[in-house]
PDB file of C-alpha atoms in Angstrom:
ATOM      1  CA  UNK A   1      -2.597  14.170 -38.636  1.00 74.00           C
ATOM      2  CA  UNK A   2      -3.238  10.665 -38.307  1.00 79.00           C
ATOM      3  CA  UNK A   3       0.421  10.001 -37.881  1.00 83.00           C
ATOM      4  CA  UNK A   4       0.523  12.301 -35.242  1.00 87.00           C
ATOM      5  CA  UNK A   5      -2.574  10.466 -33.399  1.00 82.00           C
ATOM      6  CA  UNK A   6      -0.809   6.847 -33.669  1.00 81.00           C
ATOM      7  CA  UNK A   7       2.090   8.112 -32.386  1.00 86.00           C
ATOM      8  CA  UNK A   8       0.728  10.296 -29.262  1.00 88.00           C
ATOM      9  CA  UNK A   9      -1.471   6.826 -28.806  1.00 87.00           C
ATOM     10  CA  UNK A  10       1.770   4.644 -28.811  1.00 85.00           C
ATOM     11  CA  UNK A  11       3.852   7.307 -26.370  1.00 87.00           C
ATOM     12  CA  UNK A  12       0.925   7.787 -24.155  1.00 89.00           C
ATOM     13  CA  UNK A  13       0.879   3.502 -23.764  1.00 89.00           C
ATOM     14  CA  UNK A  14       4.308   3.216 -23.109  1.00 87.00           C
ATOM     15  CA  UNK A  15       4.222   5.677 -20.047  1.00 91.00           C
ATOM     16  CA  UNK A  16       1.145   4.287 -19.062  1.00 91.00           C
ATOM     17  CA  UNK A  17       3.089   0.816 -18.922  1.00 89.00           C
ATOM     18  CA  UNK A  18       5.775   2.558 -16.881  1.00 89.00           C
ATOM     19  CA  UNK A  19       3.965   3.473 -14.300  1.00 91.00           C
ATOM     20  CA  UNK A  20       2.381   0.229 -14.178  1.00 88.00           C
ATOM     21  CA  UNK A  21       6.205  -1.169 -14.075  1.00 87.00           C
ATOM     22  CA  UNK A  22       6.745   1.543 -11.286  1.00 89.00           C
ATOM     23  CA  UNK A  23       4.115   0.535  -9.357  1.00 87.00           C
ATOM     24  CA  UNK A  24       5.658  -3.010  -8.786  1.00 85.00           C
ATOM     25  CA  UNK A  25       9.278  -1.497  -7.434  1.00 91.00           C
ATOM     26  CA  UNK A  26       7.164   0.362  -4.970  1.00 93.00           C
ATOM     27  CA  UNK A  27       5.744  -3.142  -3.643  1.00 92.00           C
ATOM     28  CA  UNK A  28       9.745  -3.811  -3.344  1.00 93.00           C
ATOM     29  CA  UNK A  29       9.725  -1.029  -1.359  1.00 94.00           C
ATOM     30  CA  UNK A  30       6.821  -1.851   1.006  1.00 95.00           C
ATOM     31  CA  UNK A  31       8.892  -5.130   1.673  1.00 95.00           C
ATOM     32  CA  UNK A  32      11.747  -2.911   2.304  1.00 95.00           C
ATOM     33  CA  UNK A  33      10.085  -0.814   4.766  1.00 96.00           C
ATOM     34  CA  UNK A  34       8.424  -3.699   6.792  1.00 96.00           C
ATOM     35  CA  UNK A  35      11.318  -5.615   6.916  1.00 96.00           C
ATOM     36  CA  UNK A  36      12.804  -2.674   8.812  1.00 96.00           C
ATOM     37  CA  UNK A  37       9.713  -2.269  10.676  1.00 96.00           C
ATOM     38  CA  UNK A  38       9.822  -5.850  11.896  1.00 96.00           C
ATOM     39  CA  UNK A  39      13.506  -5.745  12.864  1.00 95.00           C
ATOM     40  CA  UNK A  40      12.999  -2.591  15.302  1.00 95.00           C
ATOM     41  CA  UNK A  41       9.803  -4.426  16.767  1.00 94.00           C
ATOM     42  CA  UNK A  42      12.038  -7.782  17.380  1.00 93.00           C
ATOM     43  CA  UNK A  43      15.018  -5.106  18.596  1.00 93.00           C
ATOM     44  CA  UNK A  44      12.611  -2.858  20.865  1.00 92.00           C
ATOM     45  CA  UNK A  45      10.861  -6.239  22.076  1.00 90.00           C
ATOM     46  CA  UNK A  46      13.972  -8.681  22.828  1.00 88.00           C
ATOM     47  CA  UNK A  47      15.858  -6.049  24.559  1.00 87.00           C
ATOM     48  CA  UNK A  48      14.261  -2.663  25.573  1.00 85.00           C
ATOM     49  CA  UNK A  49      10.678  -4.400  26.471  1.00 86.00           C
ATOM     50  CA  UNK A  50       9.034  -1.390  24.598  1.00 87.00           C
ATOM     51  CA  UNK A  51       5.570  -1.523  24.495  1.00 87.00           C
ATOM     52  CA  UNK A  52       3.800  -1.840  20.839  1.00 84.00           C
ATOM     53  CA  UNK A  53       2.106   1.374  20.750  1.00 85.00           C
ATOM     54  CA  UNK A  54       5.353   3.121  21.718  1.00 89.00           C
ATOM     55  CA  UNK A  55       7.317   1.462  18.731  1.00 90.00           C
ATOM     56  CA  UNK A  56       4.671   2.266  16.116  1.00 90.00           C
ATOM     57  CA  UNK A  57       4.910   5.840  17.533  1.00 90.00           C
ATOM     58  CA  UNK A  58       8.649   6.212  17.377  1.00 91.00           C
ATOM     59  CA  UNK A  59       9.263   4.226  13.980  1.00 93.00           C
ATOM     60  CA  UNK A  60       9.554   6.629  11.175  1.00 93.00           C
ATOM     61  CA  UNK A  61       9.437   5.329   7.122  1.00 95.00           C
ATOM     62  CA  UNK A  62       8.336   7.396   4.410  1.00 95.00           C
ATOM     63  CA  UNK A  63       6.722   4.517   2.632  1.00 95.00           C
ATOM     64  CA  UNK A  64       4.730   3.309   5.746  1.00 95.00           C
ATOM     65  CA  UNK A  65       3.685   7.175   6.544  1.00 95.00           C
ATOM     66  CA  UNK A  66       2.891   7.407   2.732  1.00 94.00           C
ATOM     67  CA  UNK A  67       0.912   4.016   2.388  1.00 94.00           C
ATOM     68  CA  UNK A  68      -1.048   5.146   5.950  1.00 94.00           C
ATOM     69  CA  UNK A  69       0.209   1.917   7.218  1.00 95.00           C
ATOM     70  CA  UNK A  70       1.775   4.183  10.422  1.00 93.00           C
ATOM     71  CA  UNK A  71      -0.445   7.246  10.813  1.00 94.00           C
ATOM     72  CA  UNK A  72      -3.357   4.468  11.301  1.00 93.00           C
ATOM     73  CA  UNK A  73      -1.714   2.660  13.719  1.00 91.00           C
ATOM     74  CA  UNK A  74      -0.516   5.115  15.696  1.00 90.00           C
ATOM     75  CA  UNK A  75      -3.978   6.432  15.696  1.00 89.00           C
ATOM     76  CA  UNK A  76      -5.549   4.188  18.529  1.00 85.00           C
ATOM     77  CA  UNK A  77      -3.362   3.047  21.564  1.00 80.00           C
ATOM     78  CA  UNK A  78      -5.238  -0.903  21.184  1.00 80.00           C
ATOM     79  CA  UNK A  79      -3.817  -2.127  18.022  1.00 81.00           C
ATOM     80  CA  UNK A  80      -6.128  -5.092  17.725  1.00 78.00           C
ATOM     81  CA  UNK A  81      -9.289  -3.224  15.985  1.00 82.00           C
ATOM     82  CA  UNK A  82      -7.029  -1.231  13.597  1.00 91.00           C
ATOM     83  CA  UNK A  83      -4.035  -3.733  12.800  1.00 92.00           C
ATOM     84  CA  UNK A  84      -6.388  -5.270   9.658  1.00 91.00           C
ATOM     85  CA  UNK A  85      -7.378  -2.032   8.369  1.00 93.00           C
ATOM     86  CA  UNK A  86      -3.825  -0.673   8.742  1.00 93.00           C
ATOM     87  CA  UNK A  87      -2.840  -3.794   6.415  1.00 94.00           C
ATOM     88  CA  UNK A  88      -5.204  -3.826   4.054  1.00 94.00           C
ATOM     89  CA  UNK A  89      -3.481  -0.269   2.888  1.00 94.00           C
ATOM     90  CA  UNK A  90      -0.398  -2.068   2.157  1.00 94.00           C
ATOM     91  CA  UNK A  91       0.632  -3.148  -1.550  1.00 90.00           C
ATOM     92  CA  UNK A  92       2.052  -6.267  -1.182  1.00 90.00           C
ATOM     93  CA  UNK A  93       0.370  -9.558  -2.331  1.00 86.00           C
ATOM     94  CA  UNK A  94      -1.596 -11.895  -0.908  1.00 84.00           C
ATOM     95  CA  UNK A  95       0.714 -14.295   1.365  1.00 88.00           C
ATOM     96  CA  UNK A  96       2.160 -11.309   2.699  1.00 92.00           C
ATOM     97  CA  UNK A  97      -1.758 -10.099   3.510  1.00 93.00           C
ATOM     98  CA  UNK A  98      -2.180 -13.116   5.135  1.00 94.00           C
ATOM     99  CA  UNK A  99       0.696 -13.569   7.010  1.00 93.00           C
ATOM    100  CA  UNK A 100       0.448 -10.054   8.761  1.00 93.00           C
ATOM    101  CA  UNK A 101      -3.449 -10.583   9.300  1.00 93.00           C
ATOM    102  CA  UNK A 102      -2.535 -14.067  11.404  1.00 92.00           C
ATOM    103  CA  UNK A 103       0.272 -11.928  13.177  1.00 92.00           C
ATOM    104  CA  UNK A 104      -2.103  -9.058  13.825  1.00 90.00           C
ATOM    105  CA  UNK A 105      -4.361 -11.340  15.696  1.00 89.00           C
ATOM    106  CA  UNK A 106      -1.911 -12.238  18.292  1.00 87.00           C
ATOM    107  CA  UNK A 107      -0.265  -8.842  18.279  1.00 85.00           C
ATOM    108  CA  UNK A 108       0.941  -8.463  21.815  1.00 81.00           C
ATOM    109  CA  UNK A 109      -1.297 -10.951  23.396  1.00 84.00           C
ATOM    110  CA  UNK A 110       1.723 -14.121  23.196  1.00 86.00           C
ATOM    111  CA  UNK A 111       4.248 -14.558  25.857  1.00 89.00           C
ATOM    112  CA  UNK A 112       7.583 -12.588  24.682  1.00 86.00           C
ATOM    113  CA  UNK A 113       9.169 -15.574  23.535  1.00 91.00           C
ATOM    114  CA  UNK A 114       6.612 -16.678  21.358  1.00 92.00           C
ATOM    115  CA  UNK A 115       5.713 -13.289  20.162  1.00 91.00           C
ATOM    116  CA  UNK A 116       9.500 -12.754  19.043  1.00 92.00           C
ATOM    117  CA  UNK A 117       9.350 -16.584  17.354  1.00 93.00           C
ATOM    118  CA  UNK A 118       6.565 -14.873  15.523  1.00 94.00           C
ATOM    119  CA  UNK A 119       8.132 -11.398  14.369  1.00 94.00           C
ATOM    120  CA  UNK A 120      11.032 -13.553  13.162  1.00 96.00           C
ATOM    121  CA  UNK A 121       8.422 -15.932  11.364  1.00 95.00           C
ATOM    122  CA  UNK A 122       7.210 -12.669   9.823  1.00 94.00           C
ATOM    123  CA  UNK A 123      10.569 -11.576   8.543  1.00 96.00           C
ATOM    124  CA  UNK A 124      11.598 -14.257   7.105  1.00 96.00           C
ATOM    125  CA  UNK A 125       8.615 -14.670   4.881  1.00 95.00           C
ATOM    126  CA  UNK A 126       8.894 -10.994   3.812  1.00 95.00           C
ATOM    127  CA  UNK A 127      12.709 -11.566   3.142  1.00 95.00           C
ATOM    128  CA  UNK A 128      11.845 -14.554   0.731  1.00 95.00           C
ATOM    129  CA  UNK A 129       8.926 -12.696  -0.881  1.00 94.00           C
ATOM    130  CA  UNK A 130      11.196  -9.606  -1.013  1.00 94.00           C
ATOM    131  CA  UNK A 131      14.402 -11.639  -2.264  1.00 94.00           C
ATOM    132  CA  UNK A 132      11.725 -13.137  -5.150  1.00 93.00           C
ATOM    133  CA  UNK A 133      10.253 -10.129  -5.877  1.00 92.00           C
ATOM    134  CA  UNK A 134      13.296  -8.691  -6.410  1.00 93.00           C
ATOM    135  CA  UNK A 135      15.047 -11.388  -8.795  1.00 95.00           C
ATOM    136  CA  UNK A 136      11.604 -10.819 -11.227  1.00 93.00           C
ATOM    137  CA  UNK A 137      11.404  -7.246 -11.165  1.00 91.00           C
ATOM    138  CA  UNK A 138      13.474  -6.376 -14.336  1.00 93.00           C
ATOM    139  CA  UNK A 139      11.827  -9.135 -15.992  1.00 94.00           C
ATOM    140  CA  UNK A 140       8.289  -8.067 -14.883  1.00 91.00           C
ATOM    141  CA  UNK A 141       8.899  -4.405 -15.677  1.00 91.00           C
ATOM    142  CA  UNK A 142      10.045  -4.937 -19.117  1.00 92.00           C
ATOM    143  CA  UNK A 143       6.984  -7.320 -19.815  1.00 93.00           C
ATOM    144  CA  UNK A 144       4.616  -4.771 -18.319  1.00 91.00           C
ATOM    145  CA  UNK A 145       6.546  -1.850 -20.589  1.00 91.00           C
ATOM    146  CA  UNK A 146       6.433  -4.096 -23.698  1.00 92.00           C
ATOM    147  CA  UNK A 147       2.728  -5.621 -23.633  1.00 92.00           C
ATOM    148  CA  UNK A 148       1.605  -1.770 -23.101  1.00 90.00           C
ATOM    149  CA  UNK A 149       3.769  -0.853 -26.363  1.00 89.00           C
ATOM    150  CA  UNK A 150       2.318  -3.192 -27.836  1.00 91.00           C
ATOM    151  CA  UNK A 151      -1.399  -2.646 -27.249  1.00 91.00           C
ATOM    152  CA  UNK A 152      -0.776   1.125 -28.018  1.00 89.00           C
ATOM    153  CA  UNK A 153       0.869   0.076 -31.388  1.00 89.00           C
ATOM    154  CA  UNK A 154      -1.931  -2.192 -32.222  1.00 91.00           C
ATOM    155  CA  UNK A 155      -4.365   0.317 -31.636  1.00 86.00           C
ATOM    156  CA  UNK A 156      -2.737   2.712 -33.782  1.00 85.00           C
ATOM    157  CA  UNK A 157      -2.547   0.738 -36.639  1.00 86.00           C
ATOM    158  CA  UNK A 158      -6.486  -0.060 -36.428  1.00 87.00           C
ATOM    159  CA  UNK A 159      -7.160   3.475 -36.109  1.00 81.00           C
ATOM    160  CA  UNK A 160      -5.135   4.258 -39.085  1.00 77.00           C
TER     161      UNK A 160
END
């Protein structure tokens, strides 16, 4: 019976450990989605003239819609009051955070040229975050998998 109960303690780690693992490909994801979500706004901006609310309204990603990101921007016409609140629902880290709170303040208040030097600013540090994120993620998974193991295996052995 004991048997049973270190190895329902070690299985129950490991998955536990995956989606911990998972939950870091899904910040991959996020980058994904607001890289896209920054190359429509440069696209809609540069050439169409759209105006913000209208691109917010019209761009459609699962991840966004999932995180809230979208459904709370789309929510109020004046992006200003929600843009902070709308990022703080994002998982990414904290440059990222940072970077989109500084671009949220002058949201739509620049003159176009500066406002596209600033969605391209954006991008770029999402791209390198994303490209970085992406080159650790095997690495970080495994290590997140392993140390979980681990800690269930320990604990099984004290408790038998």
């Amino acid at each position: 019976m004991n048997l049973i109960g270190a190895i329902l303690i070690s299985l129950c780690s490991y998955f536990f450990g995956a989606l911990l693992a998972d939950s870091e490909k899904e910040k991959l994801c996020t980058l994904d989605a607001l890289d896209l979500l920054f190359s429509d706004m440069q696209r809609q901006i540069s050439s169409l003239r759209t105006p913000l609310y209208l691109i917010f309204g019209e761009f459609e990603n699962e991840r966004l819609e999932a995180l809230g990101f979208l459904p709370l921007l789309r929510s109020q016409r004046s992006l200003q009051p929600i843009w902070s609140e709308a990022v703080a629902l994002l998982d990414t880290d904290g440059d990222i955070k940072r970077e989109l709170y500084i671009f949220g303040e002058t949201l739509g208040n620049l003159p176009l040229d500066e406002q596209l030097k600033r969605i391209e600013y954006c991008k770029e540090i999402i791209s390198l975050s994303r490209a970085s994120l992406k080159k650790s993620l095997p690495e970080k998974q495994k290590s997140i998998k392993t140390v979980c193991l681990l800690i269930g295996l320990m604990t099984a052995i004290i408790l038998l």
